[in-house]
PDB file of C-alpha atoms in Angstrom:
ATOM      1  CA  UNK A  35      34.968  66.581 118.628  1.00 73.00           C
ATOM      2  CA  UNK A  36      34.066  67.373 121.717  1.00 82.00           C
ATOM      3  CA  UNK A  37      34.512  70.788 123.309  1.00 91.00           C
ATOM      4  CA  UNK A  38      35.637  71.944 126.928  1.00 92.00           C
ATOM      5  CA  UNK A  39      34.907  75.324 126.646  1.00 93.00           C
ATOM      6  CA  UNK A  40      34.113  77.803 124.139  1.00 95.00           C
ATOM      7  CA  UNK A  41      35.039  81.497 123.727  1.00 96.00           C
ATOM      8  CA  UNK A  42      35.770  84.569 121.713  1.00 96.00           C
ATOM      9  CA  UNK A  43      38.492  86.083 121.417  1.00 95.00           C
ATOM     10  CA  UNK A  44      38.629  90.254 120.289  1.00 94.00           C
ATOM     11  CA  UNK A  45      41.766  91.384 119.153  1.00 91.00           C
ATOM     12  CA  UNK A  46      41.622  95.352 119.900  1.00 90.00           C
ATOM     13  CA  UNK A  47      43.688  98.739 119.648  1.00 85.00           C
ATOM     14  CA  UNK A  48      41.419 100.024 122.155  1.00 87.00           C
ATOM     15  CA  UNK A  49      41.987  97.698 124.837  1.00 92.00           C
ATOM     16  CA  UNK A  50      41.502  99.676 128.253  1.00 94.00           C
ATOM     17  CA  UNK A  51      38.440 101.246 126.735  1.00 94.00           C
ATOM     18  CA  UNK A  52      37.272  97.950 125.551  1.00 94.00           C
ATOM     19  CA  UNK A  53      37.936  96.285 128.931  1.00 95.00           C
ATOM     20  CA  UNK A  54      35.908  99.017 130.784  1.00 95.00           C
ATOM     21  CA  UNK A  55      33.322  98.656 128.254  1.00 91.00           C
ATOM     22  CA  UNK A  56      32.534  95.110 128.925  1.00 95.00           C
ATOM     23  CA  UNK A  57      32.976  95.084 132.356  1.00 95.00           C
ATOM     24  CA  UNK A  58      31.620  98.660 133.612  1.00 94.00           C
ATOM     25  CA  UNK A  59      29.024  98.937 131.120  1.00 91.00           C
ATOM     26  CA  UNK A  60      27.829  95.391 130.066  1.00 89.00           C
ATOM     27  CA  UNK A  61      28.763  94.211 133.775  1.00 93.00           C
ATOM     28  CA  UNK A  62      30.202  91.171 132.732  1.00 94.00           C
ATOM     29  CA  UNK A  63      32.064  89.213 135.802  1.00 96.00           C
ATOM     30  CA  UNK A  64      35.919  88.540 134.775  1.00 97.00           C
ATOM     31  CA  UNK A  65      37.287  85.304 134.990  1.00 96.00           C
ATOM     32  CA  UNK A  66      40.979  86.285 134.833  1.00 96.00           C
ATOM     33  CA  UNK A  67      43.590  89.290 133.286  1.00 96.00           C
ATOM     34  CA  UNK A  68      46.946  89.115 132.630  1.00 94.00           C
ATOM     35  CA  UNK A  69      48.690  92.426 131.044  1.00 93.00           C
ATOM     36  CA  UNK A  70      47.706  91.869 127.505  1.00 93.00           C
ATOM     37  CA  UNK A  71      44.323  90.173 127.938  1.00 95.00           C
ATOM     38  CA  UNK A  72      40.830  89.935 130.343  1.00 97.00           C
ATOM     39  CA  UNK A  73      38.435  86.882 130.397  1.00 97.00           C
ATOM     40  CA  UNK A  74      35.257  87.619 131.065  1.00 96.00           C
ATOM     41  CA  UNK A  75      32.036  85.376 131.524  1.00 95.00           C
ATOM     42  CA  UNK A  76      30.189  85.018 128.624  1.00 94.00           C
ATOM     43  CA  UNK A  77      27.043  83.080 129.111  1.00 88.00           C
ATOM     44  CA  UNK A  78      27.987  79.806 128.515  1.00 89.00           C
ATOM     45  CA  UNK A  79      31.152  80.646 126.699  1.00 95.00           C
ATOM     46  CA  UNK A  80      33.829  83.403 127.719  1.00 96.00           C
ATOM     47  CA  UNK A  81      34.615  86.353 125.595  1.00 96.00           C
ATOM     48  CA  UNK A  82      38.576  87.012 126.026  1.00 96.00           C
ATOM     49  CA  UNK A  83      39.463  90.883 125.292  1.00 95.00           C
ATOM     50  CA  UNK A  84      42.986  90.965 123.851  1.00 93.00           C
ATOM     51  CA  UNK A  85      45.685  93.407 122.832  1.00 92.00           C
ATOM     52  CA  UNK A  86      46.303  93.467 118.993  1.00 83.00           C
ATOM     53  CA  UNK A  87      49.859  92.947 118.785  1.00 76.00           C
ATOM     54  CA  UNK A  88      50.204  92.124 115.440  1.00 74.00           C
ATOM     55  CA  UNK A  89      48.117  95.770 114.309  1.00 69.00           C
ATOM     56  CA  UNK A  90      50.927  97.949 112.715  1.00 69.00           C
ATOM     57  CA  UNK A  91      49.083 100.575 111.632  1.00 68.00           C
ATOM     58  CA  UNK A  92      48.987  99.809 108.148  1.00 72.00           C
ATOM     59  CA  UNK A  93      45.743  97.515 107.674  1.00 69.00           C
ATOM     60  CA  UNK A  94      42.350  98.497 106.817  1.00 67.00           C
ATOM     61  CA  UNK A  95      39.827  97.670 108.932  1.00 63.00           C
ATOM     62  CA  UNK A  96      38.450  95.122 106.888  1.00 69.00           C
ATOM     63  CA  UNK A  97      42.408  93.530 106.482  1.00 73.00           C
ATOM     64  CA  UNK A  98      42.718  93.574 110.389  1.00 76.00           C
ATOM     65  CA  UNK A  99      41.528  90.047 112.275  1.00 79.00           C
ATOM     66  CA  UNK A 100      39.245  91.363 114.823  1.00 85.00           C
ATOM     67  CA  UNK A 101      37.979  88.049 116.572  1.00 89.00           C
ATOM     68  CA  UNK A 102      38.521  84.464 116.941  1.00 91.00           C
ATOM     69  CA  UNK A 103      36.487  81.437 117.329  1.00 93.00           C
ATOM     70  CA  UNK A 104      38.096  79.607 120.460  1.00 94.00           C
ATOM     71  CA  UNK A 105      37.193  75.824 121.181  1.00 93.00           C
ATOM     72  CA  UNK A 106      39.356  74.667 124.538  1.00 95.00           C
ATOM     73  CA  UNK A 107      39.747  71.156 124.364  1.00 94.00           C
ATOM     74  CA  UNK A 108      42.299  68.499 126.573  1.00 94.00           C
ATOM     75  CA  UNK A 109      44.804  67.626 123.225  1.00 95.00           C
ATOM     76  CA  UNK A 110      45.311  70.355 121.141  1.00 97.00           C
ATOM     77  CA  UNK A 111      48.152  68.294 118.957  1.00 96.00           C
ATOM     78  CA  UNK A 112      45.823  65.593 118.378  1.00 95.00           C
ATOM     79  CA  UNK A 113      43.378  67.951 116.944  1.00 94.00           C
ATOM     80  CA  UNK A 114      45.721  69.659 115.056  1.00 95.00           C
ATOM     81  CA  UNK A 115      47.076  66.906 113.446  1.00 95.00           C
ATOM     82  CA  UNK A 116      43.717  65.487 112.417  1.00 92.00           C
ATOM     83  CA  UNK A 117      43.230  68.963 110.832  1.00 93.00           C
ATOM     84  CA  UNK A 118      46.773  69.140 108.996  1.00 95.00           C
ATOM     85  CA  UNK A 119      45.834  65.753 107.806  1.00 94.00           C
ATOM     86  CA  UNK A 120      42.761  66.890 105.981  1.00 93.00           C
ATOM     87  CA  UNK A 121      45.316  69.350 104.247  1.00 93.00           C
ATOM     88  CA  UNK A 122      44.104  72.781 106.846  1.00 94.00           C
ATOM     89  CA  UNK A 123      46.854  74.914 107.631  1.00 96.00           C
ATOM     90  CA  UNK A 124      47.456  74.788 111.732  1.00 97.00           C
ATOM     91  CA  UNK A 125      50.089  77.054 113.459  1.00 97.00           C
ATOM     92  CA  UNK A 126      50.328  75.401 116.340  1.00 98.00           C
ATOM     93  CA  UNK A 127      52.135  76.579 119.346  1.00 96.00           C
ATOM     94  CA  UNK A 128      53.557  75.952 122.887  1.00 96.00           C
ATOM     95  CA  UNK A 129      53.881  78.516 125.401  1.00 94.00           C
ATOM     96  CA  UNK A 130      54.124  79.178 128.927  1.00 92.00           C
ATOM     97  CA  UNK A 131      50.636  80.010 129.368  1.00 92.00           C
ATOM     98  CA  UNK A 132      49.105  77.351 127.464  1.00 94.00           C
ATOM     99  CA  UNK A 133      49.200  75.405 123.739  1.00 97.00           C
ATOM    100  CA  UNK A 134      47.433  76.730 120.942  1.00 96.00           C
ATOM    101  CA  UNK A 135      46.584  75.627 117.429  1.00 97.00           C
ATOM    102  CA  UNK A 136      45.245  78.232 114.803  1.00 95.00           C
ATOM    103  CA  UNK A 137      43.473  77.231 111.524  1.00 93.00           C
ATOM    104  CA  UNK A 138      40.741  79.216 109.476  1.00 91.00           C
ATOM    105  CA  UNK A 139      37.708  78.168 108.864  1.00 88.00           C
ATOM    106  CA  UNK A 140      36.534  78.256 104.689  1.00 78.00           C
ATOM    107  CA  UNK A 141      35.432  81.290 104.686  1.00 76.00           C
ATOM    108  CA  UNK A 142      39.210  82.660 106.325  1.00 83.00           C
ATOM    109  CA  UNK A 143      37.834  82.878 109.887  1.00 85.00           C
ATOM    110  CA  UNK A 144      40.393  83.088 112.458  1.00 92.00           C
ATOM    111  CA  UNK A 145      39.378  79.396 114.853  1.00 92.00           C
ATOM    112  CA  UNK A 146      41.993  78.311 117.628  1.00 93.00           C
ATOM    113  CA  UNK A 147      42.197  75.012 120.115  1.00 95.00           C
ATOM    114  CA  UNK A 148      43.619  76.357 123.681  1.00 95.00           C
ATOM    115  CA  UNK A 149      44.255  73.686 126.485  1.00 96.00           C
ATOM    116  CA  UNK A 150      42.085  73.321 129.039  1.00 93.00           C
ATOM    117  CA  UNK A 151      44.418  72.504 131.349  1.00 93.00           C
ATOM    118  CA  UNK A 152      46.098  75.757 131.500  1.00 93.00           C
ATOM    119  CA  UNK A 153      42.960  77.851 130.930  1.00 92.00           C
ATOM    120  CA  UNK A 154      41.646  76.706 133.709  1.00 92.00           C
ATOM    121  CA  UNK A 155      44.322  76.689 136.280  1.00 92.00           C
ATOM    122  CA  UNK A 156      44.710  80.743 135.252  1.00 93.00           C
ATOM    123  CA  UNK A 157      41.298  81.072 136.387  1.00 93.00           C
ATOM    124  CA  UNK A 158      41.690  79.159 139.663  1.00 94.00           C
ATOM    125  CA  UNK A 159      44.545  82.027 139.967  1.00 92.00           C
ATOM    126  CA  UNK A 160      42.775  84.701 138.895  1.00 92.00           C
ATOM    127  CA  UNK A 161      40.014  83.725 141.967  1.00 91.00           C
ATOM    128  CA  UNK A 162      42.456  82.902 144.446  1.00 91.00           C
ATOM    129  CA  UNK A 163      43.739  86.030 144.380  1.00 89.00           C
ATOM    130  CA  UNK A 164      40.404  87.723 144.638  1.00 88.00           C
ATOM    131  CA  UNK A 165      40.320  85.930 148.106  1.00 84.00           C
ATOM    132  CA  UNK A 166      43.597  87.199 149.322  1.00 74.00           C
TER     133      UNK A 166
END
């Protein structure tokens, strides 16, 4: 399998705190935001800081999926089908930002294909309208 980009994704409560953390404190140079999400630069990878929509209050902290192990990649269904047919549970999903497929890993960790494509044009975006 070979990977376009990697990244990590944190699922927070705390978003705008979490957003100024990374960027004001850690100085870390973003690579795009939308209302629900930044991208920053993460060495060679990107770290993606992301409202927890799904957090209703209810969960622990141990019950609550924090992160996720992103892989972008050019054919997310062909991935995900070579997954489903080694019997791993994919949700996979089309949207208008971009396809994703989410699986977990053996030990239940969150893991999700994104397409390239579409990650990459939001950052193209993202910088163009830096220049305007």
């Amino acid at each position: 399998m070979e990977f376009d980009r990697t990244g990590i994704i944190l699922y927070t409560v705390a978003y705008k705190k979490c957003v100024v953390f990374y960027e004001e404190i850690l100085g870390l140079t973003k690579l795009f935001e939308t209302t629900a999400l930044t991208c920053f630069e993460f060495g060679g990878s990107y770290l993606m800081v992301e409202i927890d929509t799904t957090y209703d209050g209810q969960k622990t902290a141990e019950e609550r999926t924090r992160t996720c192990l992103r892989m972008n990649v050019s054919n997310v269904m062909g991935l995900a089908e070579k997954l489903i047919a080694k019997d791993i549970a994919v949700d996979y999903q089309e949207h208008s930002w971009g396809t994703i497929a989410k699986f977990h890993d053996p030990d239940g960790n969150l893991c999700a294909f994104k397409d390239s494509q579409k990650f990459e044009a939001q950052i193209s975006a993202f910088k163009q309208t830096l220049k305007k």
